[in-house]
PDB file of C-alpha atoms in Angstrom:
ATOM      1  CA  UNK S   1      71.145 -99.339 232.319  1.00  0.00           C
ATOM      2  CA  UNK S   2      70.266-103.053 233.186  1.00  0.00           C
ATOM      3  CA  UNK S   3      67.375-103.754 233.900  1.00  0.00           C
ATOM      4  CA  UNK S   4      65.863-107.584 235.108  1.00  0.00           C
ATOM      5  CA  UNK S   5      62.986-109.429 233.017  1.00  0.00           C
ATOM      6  CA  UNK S   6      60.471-107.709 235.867  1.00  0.00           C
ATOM      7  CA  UNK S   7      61.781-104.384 234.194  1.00  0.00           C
ATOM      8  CA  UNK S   8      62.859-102.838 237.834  1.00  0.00           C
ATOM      9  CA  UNK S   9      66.575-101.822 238.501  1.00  0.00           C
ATOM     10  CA  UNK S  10      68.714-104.834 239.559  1.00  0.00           C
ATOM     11  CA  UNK S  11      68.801-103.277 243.557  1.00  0.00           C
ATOM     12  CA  UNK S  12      64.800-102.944 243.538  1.00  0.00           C
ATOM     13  CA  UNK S  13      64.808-106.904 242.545  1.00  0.00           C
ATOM     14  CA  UNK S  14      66.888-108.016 244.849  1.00  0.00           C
ATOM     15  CA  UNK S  15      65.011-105.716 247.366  1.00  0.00           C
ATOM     16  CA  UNK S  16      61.635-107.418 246.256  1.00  0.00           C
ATOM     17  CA  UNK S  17      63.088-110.875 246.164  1.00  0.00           C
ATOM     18  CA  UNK S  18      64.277-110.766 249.739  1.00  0.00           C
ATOM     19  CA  UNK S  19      61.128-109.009 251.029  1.00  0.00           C
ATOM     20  CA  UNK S  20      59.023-111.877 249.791  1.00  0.00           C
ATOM     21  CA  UNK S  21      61.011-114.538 251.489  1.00  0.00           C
ATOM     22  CA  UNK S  22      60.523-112.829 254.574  1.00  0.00           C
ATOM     23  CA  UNK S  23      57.050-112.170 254.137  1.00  0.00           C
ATOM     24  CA  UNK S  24      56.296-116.369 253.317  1.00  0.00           C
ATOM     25  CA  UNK S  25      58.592-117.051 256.731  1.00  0.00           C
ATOM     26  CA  UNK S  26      57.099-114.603 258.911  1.00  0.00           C
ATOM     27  CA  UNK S  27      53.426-114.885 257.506  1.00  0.00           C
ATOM     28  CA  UNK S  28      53.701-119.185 258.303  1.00  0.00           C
ATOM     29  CA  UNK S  29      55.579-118.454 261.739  1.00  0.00           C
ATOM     30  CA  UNK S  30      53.554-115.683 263.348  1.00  0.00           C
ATOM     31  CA  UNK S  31      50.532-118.316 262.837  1.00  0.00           C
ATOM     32  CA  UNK S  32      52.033-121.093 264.667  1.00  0.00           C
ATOM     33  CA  UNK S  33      54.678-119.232 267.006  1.00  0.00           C
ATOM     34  CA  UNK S  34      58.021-118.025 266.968  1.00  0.00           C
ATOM     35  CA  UNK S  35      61.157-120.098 265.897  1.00  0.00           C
ATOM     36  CA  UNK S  36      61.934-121.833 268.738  1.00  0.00           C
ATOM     37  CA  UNK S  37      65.028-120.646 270.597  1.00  0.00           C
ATOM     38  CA  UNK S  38      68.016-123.123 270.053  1.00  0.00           C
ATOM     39  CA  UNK S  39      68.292-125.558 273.504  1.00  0.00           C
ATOM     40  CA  UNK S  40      70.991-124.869 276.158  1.00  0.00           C
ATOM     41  CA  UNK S  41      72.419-128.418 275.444  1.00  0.00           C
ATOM     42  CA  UNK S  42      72.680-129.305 271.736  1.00  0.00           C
ATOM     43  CA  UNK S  43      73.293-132.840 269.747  1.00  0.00           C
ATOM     44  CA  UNK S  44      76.817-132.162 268.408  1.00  0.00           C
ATOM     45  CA  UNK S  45      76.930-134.361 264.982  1.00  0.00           C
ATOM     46  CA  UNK S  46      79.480-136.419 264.614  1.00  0.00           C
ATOM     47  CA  UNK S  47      81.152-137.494 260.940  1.00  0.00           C
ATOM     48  CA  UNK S  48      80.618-141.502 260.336  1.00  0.00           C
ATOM     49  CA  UNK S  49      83.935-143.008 261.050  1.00  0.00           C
ATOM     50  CA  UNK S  50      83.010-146.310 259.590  1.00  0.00           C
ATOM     51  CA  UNK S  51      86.058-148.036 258.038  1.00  0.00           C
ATOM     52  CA  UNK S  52      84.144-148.463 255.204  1.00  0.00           C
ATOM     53  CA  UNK S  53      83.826-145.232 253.951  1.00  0.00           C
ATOM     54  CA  UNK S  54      86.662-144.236 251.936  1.00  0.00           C
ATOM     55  CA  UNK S  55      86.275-140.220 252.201  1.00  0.00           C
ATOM     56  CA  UNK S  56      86.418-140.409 256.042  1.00  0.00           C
ATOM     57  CA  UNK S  57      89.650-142.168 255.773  1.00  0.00           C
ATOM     58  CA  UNK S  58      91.737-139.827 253.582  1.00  0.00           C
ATOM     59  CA  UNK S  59      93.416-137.964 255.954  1.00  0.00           C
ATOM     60  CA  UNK S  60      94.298-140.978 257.536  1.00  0.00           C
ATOM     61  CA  UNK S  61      95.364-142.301 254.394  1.00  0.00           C
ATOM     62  CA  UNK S  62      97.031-139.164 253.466  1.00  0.00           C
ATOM     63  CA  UNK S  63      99.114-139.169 256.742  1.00  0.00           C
ATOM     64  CA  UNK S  64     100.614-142.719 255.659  1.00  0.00           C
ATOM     65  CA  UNK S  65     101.425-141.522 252.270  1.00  0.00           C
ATOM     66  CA  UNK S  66     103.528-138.923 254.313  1.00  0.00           C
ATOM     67  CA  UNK S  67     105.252-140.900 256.312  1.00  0.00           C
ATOM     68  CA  UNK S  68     105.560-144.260 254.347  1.00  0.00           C
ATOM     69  CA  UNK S  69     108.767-144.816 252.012  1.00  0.00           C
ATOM     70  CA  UNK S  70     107.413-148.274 250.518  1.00  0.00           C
ATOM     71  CA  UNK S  71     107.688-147.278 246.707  1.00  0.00           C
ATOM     72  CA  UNK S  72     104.737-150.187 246.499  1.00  0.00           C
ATOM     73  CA  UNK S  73     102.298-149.046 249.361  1.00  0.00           C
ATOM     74  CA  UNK S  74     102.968-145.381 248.474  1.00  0.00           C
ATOM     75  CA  UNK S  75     101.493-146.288 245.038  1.00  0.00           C
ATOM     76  CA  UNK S  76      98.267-148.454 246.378  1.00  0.00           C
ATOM     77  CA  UNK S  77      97.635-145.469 248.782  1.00  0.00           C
ATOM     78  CA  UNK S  78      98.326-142.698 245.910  1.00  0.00           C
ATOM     79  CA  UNK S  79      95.496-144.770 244.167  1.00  0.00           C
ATOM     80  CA  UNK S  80      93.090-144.641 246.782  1.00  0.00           C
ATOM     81  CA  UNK S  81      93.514-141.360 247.612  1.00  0.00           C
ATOM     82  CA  UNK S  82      92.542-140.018 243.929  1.00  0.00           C
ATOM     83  CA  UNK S  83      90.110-142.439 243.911  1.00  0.00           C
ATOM     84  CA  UNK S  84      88.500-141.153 247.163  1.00  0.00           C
ATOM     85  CA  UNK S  85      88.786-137.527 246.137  1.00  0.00           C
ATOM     86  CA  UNK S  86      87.104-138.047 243.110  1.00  0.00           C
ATOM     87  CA  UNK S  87      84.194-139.826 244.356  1.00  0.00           C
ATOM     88  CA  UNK S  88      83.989-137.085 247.331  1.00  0.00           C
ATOM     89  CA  UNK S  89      83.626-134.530 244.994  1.00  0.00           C
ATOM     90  CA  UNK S  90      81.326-136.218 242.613  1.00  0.00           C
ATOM     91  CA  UNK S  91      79.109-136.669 245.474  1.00  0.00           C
ATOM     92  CA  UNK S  92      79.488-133.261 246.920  1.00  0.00           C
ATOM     93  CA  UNK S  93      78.579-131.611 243.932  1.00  0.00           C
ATOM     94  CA  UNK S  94      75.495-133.724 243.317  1.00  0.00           C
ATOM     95  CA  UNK S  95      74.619-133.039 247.131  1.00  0.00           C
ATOM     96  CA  UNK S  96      74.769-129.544 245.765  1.00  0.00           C
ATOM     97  CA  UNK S  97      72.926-129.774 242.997  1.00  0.00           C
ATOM     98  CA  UNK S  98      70.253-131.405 244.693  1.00  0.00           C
ATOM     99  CA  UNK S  99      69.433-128.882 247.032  1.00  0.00           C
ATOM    100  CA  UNK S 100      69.218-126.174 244.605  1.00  0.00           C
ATOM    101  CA  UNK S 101      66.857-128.412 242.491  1.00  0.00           C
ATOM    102  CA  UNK S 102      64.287-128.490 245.649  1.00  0.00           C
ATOM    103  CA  UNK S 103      64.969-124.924 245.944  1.00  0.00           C
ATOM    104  CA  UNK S 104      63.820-124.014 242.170  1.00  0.00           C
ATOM    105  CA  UNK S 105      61.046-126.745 242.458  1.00  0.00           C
ATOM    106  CA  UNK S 106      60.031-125.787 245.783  1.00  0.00           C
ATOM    107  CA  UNK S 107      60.007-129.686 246.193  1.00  0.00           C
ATOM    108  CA  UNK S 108      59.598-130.285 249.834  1.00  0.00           C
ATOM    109  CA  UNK S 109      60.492-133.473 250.511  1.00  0.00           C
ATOM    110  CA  UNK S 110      63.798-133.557 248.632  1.00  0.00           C
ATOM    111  CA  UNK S 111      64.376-130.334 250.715  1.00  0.00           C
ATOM    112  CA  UNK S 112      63.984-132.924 254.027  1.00  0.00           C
ATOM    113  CA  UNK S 113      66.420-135.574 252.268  1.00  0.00           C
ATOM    114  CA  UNK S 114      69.285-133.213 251.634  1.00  0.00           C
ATOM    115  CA  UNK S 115      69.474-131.808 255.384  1.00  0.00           C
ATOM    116  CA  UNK S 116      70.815-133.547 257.855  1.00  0.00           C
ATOM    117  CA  UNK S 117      69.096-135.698 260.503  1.00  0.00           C
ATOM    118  CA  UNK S 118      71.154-134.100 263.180  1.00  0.00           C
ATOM    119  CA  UNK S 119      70.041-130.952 265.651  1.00  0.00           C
ATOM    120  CA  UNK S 120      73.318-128.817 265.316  1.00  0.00           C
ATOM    121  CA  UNK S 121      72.543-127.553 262.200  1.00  0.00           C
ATOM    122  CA  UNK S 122      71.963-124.160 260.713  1.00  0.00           C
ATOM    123  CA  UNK S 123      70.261-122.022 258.194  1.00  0.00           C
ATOM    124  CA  UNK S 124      69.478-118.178 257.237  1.00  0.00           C
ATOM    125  CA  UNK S 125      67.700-117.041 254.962  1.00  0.00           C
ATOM    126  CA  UNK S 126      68.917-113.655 253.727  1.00  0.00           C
ATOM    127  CA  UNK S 127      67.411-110.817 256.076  1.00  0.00           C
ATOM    128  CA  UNK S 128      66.228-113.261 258.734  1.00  0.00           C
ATOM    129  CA  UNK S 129      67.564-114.308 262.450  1.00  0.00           C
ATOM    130  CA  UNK S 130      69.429-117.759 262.109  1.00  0.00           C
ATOM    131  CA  UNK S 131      67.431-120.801 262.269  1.00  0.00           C
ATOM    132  CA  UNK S 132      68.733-123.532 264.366  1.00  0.00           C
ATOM    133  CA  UNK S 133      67.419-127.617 264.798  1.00  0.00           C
ATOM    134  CA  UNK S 134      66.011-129.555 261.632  1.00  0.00           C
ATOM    135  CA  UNK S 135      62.580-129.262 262.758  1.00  0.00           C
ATOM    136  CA  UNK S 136      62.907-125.336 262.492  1.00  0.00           C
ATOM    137  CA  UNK S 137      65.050-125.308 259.373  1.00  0.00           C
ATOM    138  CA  UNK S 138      63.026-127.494 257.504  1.00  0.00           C
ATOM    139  CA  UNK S 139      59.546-125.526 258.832  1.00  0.00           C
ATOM    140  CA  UNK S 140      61.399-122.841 257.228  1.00  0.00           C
ATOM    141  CA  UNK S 141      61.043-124.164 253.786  1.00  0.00           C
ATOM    142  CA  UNK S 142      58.091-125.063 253.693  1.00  0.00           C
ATOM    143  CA  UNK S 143      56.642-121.401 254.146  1.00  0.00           C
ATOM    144  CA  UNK S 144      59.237-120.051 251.938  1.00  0.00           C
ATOM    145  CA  UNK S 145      57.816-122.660 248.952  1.00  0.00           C
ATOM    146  CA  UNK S 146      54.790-121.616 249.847  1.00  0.00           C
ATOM    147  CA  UNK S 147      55.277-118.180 248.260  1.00  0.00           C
ATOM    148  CA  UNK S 148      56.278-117.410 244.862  1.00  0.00           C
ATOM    149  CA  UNK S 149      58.704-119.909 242.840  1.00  0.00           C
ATOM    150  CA  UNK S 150      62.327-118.837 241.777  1.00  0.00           C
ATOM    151  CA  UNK S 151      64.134-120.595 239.875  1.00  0.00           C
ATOM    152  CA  UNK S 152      68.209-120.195 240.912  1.00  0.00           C
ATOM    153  CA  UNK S 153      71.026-121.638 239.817  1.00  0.00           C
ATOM    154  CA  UNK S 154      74.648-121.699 242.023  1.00  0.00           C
ATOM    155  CA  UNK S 155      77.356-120.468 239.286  1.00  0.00           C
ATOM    156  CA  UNK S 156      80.891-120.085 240.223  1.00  0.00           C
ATOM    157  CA  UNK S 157      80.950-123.159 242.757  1.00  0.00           C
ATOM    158  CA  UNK S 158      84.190-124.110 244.873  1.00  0.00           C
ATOM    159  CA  UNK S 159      84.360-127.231 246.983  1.00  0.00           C
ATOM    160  CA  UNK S 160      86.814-127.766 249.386  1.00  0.00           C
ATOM    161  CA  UNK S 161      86.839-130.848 251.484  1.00  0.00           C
ATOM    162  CA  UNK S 162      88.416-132.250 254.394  1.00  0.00           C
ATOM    163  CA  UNK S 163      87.434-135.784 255.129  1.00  0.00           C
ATOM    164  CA  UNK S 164      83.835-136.310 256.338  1.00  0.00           C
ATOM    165  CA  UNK S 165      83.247-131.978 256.255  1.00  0.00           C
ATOM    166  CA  UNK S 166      82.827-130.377 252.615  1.00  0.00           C
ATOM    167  CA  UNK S 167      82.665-126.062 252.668  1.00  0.00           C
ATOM    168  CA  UNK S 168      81.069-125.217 249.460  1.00  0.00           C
ATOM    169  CA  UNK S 169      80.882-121.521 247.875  1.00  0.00           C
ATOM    170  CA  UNK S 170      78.957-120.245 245.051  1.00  0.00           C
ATOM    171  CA  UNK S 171      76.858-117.143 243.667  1.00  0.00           C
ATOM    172  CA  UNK S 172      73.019-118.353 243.649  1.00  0.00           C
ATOM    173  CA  UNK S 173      71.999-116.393 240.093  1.00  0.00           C
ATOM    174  CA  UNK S 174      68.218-115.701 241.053  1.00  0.00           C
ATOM    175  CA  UNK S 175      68.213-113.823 237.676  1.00  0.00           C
ATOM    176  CA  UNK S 176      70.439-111.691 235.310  1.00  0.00           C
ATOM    177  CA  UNK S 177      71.013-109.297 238.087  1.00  0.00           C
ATOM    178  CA  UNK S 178      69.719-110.705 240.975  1.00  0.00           C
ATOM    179  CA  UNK S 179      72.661-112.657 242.753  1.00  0.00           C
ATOM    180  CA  UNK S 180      73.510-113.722 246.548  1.00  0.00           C
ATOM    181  CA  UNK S 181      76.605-115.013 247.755  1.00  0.00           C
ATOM    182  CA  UNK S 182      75.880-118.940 249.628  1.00  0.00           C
ATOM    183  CA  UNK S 183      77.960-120.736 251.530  1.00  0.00           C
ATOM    184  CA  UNK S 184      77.172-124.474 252.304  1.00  0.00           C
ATOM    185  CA  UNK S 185      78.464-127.272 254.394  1.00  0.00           C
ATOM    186  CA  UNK S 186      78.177-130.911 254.541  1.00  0.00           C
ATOM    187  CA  UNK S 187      79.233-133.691 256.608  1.00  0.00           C
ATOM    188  CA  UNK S 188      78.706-137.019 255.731  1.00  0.00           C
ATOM    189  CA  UNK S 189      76.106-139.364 257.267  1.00  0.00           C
ATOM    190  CA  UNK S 190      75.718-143.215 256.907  1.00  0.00           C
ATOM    191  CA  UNK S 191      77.764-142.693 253.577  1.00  0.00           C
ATOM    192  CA  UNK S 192      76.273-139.544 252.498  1.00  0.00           C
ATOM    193  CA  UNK S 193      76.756-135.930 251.863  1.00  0.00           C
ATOM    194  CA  UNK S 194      74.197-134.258 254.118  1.00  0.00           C
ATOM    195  CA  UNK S 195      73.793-130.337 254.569  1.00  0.00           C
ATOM    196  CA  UNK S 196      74.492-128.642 257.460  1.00  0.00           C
ATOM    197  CA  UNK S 197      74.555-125.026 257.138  1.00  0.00           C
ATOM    198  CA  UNK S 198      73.487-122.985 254.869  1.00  0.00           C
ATOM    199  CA  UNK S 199      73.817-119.332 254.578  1.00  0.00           C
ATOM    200  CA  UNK S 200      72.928-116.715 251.555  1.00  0.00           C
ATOM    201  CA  UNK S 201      73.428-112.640 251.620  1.00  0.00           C
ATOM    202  CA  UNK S 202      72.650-110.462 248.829  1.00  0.00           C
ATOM    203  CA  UNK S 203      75.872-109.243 246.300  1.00  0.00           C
ATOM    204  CA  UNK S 204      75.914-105.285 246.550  1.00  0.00           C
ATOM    205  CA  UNK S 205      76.270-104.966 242.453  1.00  0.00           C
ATOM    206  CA  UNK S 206      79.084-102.233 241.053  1.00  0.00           C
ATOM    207  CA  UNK S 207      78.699 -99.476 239.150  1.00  0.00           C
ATOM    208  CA  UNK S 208      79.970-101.983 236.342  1.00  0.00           C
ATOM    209  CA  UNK S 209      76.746-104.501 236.394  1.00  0.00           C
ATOM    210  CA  UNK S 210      74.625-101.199 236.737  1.00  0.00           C
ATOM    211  CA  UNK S 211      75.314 -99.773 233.328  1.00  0.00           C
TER     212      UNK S 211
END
């Protein structure tokens, strides 16, 4: 039977796992209040639409390449659109990497740098109510660092993006049989991948990973 390097079961790890990143939330919250409730009226973020920023144009430029029949300006658009997509998910994927450095590092203010600046944002934490507004989200991780470190790594990552909005899924690998199944988005800001949801739930594991 598997077993992870704590010697427990891989369901009593996950269990333990999740009930101290409850424990670090709740402990720092119930000292200074309850997560505030999410406002009636909330700051809707908007994607950058300056002209300079290539990603935010591609489905404009992919439109023209649609309707254009200019062998020559269907070529220079054909260029900038792989040159766009490759340079969205470069940046993407380092966005993504990022946060699960602060994560395993329990590095606080890279944590702040990778969420975004804007108040319609998301988070939860596996097992806990939804956390809404930056200044929540981010009070968030500070109580969870504040408990034991974990190192985790995102395995089996796919990106799909749609101009200024990237929907990334992965399995965070806590351990060899500790998993949860994330889902993360980002919308870019003054040129910038910047996270605005983030969600992780445990993986029930089969009678295949328990033998």
């Amino acid at each position: 039977m598997l077993k992870c390097r704590h010697g427990k079961r891989p369901s009593v790890c996950i269990s333990l796992m999740l009930n101290l990143m409850i424990f670090s939330l709740t402990s720092a919250f119930s000292a200074t209040g309850a997560i505030s409730r999410s406002a009636n009226s909330r700051t809707c973020l908007h994607s950058n639409t300056s002209s300079e920023d290539s990603i935010i144009q591609l489905p404009q430029w992919q439109a023209q390449l649609a309707e254009t029949t200019d062998p020559e300006k269907k070529a220079s658009l054909e260029s900038k659109i792989d040159q766009a997509k490759m340079s969205a998910e470069f940046g993407v994927r380092a966005a993504q990497s990022q946060f699960y450095e602060a994560f395993s590092n329990q590095d606080y203010d890279l944590m702040q740098a990778i969420w975004s600046n804007g108040q319609d944002i998301q988070c939860n934490h596996p097992g806990m109510p939804r956390i809404t507004g930056r200044e929540d989200i981010l009070k968030s991780w500070k109580a969870l660092f504040e408990g034991p470190q974990m190192d985790m790594e995102p395995t089996d990552s796919v990106v799909d993006i749609c101009g200024g909005t990237a929907i990334c899924r992965c399995v965070e690998q806590i351990d060899t049989s500790s998993r949860l199944e994330a889902l993360n988005i980002y919308k870019r800001e003054e040129g910038e991948w910047k996270m605005t949801f983030h969600m992780a739930s445990p993986v029930l594991l089969g009678q295949a990973d328990l033998e």
